[in-house]
Short mmCIF file of C-alpha atoms and ligand atoms in Angstrom, two decimals:
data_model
loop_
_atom_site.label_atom_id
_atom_site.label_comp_id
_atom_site.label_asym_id
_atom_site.label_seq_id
_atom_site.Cartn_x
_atom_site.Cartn_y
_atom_site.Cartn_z
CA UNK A 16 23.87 -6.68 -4.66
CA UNK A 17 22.97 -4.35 -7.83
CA UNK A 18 19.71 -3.19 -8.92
CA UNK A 19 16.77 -0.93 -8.99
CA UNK A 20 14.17 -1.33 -6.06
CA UNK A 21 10.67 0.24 -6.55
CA UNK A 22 9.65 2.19 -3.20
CA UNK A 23 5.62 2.34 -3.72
CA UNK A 24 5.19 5.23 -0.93
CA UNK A 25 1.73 4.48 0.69
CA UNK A 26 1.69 6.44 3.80
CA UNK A 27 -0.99 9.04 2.16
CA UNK A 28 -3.68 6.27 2.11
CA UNK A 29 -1.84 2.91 4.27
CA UNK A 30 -0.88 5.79 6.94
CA UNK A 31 -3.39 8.29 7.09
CA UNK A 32 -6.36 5.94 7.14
CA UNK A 33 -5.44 4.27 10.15
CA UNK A 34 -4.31 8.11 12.05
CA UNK A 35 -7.55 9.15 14.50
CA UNK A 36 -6.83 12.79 13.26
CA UNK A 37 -8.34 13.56 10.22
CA UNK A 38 -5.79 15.73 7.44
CA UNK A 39 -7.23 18.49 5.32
CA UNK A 40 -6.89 17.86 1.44
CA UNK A 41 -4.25 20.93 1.64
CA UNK A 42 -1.94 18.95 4.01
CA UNK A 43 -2.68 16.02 2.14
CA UNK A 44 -2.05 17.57 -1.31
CA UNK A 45 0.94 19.01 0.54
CA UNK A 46 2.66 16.19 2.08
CA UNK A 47 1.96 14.29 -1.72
CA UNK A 48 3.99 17.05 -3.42
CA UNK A 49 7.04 16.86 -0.62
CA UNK A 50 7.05 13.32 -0.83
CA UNK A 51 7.24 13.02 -4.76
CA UNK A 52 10.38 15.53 -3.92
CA UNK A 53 12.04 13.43 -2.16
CA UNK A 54 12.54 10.84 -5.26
CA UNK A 55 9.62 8.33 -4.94
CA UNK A 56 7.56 8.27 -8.39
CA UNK A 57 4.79 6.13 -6.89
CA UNK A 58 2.66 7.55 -4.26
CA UNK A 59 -0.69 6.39 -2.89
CA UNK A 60 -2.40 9.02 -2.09
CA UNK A 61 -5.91 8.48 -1.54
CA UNK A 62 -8.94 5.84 -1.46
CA UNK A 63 -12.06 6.18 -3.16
CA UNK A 64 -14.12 3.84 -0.06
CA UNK A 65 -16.98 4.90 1.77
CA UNK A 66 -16.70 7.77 3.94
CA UNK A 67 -18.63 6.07 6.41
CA UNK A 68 -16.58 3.21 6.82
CA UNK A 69 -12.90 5.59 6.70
CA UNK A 70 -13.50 9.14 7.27
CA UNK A 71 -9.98 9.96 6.98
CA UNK A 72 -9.87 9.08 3.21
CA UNK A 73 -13.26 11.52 2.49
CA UNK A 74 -11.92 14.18 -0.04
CA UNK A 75 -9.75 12.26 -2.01
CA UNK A 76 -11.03 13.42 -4.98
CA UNK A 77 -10.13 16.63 -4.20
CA UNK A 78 -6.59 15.15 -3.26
CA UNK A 79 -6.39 13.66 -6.69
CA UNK A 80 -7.61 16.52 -8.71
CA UNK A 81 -5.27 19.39 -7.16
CA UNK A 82 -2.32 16.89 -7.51
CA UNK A 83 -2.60 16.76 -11.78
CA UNK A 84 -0.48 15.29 -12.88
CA UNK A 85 3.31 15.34 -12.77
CA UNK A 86 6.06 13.88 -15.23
CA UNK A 87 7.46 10.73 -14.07
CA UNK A 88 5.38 10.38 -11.14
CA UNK A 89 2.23 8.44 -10.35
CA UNK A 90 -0.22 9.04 -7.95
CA UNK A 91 -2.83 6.29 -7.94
CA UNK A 92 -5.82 5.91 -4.98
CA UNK A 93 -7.46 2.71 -3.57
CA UNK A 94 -11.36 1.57 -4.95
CA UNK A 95 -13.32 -0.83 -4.04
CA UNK A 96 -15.66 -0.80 -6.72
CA UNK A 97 -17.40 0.35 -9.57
CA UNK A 98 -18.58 3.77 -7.78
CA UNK A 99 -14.96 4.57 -6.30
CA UNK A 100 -13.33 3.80 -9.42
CA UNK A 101 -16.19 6.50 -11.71
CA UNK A 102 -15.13 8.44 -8.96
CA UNK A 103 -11.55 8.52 -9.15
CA UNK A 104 -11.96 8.53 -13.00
CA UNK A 105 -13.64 11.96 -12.68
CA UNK A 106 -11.00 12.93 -10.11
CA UNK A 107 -8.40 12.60 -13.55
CA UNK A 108 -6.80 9.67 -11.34
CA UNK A 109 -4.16 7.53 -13.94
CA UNK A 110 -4.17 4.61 -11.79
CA UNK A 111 -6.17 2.51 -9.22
CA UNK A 112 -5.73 -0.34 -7.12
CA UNK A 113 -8.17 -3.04 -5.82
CA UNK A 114 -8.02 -4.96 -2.92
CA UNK A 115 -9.31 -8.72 -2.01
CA UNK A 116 -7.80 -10.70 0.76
CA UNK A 117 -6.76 -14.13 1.34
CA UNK A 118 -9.05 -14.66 4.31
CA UNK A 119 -12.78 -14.29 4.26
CA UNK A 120 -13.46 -12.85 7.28
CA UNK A 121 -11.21 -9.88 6.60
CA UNK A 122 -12.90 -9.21 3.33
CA UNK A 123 -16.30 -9.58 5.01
CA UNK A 124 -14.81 -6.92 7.64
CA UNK A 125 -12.75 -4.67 5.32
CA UNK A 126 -15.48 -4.34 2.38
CA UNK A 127 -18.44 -6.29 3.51
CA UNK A 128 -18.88 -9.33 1.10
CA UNK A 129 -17.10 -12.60 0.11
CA UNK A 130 -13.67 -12.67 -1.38
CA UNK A 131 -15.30 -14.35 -4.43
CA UNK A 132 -17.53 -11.99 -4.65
CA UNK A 133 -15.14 -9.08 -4.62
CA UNK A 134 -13.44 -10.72 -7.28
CA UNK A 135 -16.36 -10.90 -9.53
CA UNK A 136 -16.86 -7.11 -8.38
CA UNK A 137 -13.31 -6.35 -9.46
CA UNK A 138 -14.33 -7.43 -13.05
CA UNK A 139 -16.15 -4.52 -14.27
CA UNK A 140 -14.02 -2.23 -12.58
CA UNK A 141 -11.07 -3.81 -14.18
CA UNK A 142 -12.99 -3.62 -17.58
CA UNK A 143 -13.72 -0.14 -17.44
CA UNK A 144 -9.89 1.06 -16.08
CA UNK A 145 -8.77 -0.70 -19.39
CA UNK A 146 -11.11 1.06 -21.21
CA UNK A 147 -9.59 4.09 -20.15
CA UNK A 148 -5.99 3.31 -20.45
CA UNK A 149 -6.36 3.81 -16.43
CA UNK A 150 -3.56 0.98 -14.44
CA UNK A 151 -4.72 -1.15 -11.85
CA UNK A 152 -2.80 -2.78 -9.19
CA UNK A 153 -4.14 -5.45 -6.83
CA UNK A 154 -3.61 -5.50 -3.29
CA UNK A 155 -4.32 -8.84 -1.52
CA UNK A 156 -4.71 -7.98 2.32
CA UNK A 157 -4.26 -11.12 5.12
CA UNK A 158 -1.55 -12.64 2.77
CA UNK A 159 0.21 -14.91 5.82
CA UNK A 160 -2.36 -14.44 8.80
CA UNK A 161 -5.86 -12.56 9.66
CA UNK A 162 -6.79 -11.25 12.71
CA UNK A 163 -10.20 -12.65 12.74
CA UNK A 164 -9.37 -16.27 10.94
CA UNK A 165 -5.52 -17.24 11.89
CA UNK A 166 -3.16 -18.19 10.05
CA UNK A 167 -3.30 -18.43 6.07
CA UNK A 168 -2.28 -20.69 3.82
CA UNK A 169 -0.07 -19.45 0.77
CA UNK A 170 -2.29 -21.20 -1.93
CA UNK A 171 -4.76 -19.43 -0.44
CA UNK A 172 -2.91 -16.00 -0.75
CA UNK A 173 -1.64 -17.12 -4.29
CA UNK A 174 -5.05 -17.74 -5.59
CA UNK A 175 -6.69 -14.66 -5.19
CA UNK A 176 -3.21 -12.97 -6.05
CA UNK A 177 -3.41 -15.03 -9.49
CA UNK A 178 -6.94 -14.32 -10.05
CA UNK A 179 -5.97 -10.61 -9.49
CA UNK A 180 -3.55 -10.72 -12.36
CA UNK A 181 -5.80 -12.97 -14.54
CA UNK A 182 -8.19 -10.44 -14.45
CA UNK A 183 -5.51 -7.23 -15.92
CA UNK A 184 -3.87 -6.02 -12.58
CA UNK A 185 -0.28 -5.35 -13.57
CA UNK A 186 1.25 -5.86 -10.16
CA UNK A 187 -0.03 -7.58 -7.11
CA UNK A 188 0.92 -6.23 -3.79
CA UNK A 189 1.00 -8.80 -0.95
CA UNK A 190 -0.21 -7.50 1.93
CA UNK A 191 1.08 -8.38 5.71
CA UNK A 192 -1.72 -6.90 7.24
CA UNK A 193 -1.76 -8.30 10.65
CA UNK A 194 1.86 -7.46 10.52
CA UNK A 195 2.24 -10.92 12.03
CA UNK A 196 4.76 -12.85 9.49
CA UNK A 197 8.19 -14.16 9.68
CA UNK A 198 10.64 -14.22 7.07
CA UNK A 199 10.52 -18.39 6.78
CA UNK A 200 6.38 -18.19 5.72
CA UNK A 201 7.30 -14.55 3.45
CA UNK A 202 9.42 -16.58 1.33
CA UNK A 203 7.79 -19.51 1.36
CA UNK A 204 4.36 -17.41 0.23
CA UNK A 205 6.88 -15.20 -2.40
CA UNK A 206 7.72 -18.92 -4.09
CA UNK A 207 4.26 -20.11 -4.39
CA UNK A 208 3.01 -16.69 -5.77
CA UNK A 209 5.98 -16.93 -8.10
CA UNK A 210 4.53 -20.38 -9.40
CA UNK A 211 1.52 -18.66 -10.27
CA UNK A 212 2.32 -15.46 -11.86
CA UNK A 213 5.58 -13.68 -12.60
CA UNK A 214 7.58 -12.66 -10.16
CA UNK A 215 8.37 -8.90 -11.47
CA UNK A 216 4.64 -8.85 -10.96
CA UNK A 217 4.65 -9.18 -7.16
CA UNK A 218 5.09 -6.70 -4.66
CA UNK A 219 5.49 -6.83 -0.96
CA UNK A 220 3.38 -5.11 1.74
CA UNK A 221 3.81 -5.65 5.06
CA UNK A 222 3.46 -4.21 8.33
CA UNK A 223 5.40 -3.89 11.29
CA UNK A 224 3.07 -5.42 14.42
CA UNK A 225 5.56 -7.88 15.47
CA UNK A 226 8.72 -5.98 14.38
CA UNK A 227 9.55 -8.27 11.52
CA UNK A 228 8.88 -5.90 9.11
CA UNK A 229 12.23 -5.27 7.64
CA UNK A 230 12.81 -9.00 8.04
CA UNK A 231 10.16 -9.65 5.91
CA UNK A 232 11.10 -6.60 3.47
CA UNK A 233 14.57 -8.90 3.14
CA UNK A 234 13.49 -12.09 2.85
CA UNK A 235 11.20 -11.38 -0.07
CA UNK A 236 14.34 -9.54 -1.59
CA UNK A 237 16.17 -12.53 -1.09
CA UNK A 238 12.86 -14.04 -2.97
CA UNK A 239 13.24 -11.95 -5.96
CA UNK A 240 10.58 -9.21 -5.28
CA UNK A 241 11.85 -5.93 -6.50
CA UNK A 242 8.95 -3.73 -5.86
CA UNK A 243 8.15 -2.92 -2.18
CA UNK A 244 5.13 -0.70 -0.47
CA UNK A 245 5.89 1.35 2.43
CA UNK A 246 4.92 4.34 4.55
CA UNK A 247 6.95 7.54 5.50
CA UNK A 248 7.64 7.60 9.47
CA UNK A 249 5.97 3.57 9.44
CA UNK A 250 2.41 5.80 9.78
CA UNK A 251 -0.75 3.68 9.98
CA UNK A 252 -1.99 0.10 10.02
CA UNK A 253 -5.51 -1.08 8.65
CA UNK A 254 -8.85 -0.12 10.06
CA UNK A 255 -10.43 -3.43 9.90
CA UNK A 256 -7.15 -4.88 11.15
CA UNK A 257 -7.32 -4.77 15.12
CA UNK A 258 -3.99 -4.44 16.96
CA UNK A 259 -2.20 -3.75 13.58
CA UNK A 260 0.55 -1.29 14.12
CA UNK A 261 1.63 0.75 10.77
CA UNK A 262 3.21 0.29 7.17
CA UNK A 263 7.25 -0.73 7.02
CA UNK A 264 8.76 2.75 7.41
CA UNK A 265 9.80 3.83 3.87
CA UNK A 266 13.34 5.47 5.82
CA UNK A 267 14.08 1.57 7.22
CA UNK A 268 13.54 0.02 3.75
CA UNK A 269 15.48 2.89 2.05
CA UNK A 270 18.48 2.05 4.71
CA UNK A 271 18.43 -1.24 4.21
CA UNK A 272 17.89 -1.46 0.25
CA UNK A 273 20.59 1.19 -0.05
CA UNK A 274 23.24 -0.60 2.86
CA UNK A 275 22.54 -3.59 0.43
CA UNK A 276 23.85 -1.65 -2.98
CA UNK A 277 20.15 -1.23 -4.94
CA UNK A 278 19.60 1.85 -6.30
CA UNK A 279 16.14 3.47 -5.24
CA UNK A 280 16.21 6.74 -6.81
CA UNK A 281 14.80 8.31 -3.10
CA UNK A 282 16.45 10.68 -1.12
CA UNK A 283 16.36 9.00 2.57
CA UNK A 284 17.44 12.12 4.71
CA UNK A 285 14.61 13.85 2.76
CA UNK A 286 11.58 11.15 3.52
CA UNK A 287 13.62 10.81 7.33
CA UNK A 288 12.91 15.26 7.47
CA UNK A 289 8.97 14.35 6.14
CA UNK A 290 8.89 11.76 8.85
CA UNK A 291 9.92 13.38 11.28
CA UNK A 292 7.62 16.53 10.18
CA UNK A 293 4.59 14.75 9.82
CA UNK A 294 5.13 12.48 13.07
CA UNK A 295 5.35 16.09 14.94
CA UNK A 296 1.79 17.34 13.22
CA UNK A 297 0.19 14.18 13.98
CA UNK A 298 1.43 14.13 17.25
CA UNK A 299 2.73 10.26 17.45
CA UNK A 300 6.04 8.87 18.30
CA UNK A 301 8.02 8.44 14.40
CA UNK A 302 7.77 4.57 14.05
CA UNK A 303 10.69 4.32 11.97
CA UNK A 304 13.94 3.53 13.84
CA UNK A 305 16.12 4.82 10.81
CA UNK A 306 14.02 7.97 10.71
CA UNK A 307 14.57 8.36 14.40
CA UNK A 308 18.39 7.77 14.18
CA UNK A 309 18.80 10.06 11.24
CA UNK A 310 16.65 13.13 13.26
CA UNK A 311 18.89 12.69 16.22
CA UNK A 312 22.33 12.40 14.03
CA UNK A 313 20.88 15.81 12.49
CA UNK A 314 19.75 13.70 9.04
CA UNK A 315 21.55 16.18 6.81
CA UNK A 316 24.89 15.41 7.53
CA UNK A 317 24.39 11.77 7.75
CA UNK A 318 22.50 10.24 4.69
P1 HMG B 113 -21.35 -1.34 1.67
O1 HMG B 113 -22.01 -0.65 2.81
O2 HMG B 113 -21.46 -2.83 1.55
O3 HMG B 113 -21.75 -0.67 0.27
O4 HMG B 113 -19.82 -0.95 1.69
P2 HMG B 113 -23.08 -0.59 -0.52
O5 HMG B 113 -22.74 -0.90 -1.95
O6 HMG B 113 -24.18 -1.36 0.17
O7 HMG B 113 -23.43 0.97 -0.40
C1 HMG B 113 -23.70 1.55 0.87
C2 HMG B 113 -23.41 3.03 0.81
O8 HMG B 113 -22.01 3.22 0.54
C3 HMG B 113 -24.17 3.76 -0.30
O9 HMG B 113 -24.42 5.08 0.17
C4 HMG B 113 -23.16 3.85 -1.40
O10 HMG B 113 -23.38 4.96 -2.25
C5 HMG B 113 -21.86 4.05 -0.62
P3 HMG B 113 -25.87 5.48 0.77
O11 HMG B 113 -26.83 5.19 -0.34
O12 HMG B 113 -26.06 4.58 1.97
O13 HMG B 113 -25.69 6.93 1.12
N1 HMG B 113 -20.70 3.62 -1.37
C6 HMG B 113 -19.60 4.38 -1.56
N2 HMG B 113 -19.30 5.62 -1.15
C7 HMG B 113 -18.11 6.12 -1.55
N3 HMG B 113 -17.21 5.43 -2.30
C8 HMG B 113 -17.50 4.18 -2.72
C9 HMG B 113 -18.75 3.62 -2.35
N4 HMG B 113 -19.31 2.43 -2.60
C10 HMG B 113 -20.51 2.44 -1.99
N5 HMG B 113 -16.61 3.53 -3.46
C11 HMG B 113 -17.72 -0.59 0.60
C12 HMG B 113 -18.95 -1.47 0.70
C13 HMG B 113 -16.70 -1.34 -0.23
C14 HMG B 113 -18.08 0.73 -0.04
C15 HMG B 113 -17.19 -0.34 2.05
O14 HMG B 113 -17.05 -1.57 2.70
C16 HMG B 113 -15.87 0.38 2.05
O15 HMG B 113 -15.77 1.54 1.66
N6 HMG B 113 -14.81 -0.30 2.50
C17 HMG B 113 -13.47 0.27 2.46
C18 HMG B 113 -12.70 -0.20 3.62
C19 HMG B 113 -11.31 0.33 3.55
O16 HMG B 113 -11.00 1.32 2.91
N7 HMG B 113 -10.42 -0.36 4.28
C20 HMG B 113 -9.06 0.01 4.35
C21 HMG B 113 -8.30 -0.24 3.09
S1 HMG B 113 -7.83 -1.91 2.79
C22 HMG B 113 -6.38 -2.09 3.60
O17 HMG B 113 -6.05 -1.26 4.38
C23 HMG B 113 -5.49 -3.24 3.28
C24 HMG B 113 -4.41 -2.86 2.29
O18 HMG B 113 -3.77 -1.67 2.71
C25 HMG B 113 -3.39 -3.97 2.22
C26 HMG B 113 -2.71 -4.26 3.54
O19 HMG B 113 -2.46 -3.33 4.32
O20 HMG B 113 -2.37 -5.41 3.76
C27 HMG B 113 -4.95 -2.61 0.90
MG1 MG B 114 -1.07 -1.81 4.61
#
């Protein structure tokens, strides 16, 4: 296998909402700047949602502004409407994501109204980014099961993921959230998406609750996704996600995309040292196995 894989690093928002201990913007600014070191030129690193309903992402506008801007690297930040995107505008960000889900409880749970009526929320927002030459991606949360409805169907999933691009976001990130799918019903959901939009539009998102994480990373590989979102040390998991453990560790996809020949442009003993770094600071084990095996090999001399 040949290629280029996009790593979409979203530990800074994914990971740190979900942590119980709060970051300061410095750390957060900090661990940003390390992490764009490393190689990855797309990094999460902040949400523009209430304060109220995730403390952890409070500040991001000051996370946004001290980042700038940096050549070749994008830092974009989660909003869930018109009020977190004005704010993220003032904040300088150069691109946003939304997010809508494929079940309707979680969207009731995650940002308190109907998935159709997040949608029509979405419009404006989308309107206005365009306006000002700001990107939007989509995230669509609950993509193969919800922890409040079950299990979901992929026309459901491939809906709101069409609607998402319909309406101007360039990519569409399918989110795992439960962190509950297998690798049959990721490519079977990859091939219906695929019917509906283009497949260089679709990313993959998912989480590593039942440990199928990487699985799932390589079966929507297999599937033709090329653009994959994942979090340094596997930090986090989803707030209104109950019993979700954290993102696919960005060191297990780098191992595996780079044992398979793509080309990532990411240093992986560098993330594994971040990892490892910020697992310590947060006091929590380091949920990625590669990470883990790289620390104890002394990740330097084994990349
Ligand atoms: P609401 O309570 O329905 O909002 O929350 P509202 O419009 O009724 O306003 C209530 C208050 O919130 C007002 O303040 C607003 O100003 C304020 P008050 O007058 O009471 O002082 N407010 C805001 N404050 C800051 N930023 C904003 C904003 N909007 C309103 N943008 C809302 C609706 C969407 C705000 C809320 O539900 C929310 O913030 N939800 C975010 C939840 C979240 O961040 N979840 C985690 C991310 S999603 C995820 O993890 C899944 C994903 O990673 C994919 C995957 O993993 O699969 C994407
Ligand atoms: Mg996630």
């Amino acid at each position: 296998m040949s290629g280029f894989v996009k790593v979409v690093e979203v530990g800074p928002r994914d990971g740190l909402q979900n942590e119980p201990q709060a970051l300061p913007v410095a750390a957060r600014v900090e661990l940003v700047e390390q992490l764009a070191d490393t190689g990855l030129r797309h990094i999460e690193a902040g949400a523009f949602v209430s304060p109220r309903w995730v403390p952890q992402m409070a500040d991001s506008g000051e996370v946004l502004r001290r980042l700038g801007r940096r050549p070749g690297v994008r830092f974009s930040a989660l909003v869930p409407n018109q009020q977190g995107l004005e704010a993220a505008l003032a904040a300088g960000c150069e691109e946003v994501a939304v997010f809508a889900a494929a079940s309707e409880a979680f969207s009731q749970r995650n940002i308190n109204c109907s998935i159709a009526d997040s949608l029509r929320r979405f419009e404006p927002v989308l309107a206005l980014a365009r306006e000002r030459g700001v990107r939007v991606r989509g995230y669509v949360s609950c993509v193969l099961d919800c922890p409040y409805g079950g299990p979901v169907a992929p026309q459901r999933a491939g809906e709101v993921a069409q609607r998402l691009y319909e309406l101007g976001c360039y990519e569409i990130s399918l989110g795992d959230t439960l962190g509950k799918g297998t690798p049959d019903a990721t490519a079977r959901l990859v091939e219906h998406c695929a019917e509906r939009l283009p497949l260089a539009a679709l990313a993959g998102h998912f989480h590593d609750t039942f440990g199928m994480a990487v699985a799932n990373v390589h079966a929507a590989l297999q599937a033709g996704v090329r653009t994959f979102d994942s979090s340094l040390a596997g930090l986090g998991g989803c707030p209104y996600s109950p019993g979700a453990s954290g993102n696919v560790a960005t060191e297990d996809v780098l191992h595996l995309l780079h044992g398979m020949g793509y080309a990532t442009g990411v240093d992986l003993p560098a993330v594994a040292r971040l990892g490892t770094a910020i697992s310590q600071r947060l006091g929590r084990p380091n949920a990625s196995r590669a990470g883990r095996a790289l620390a104890a090999a002394g990740g330097e001399r084994h990349p």
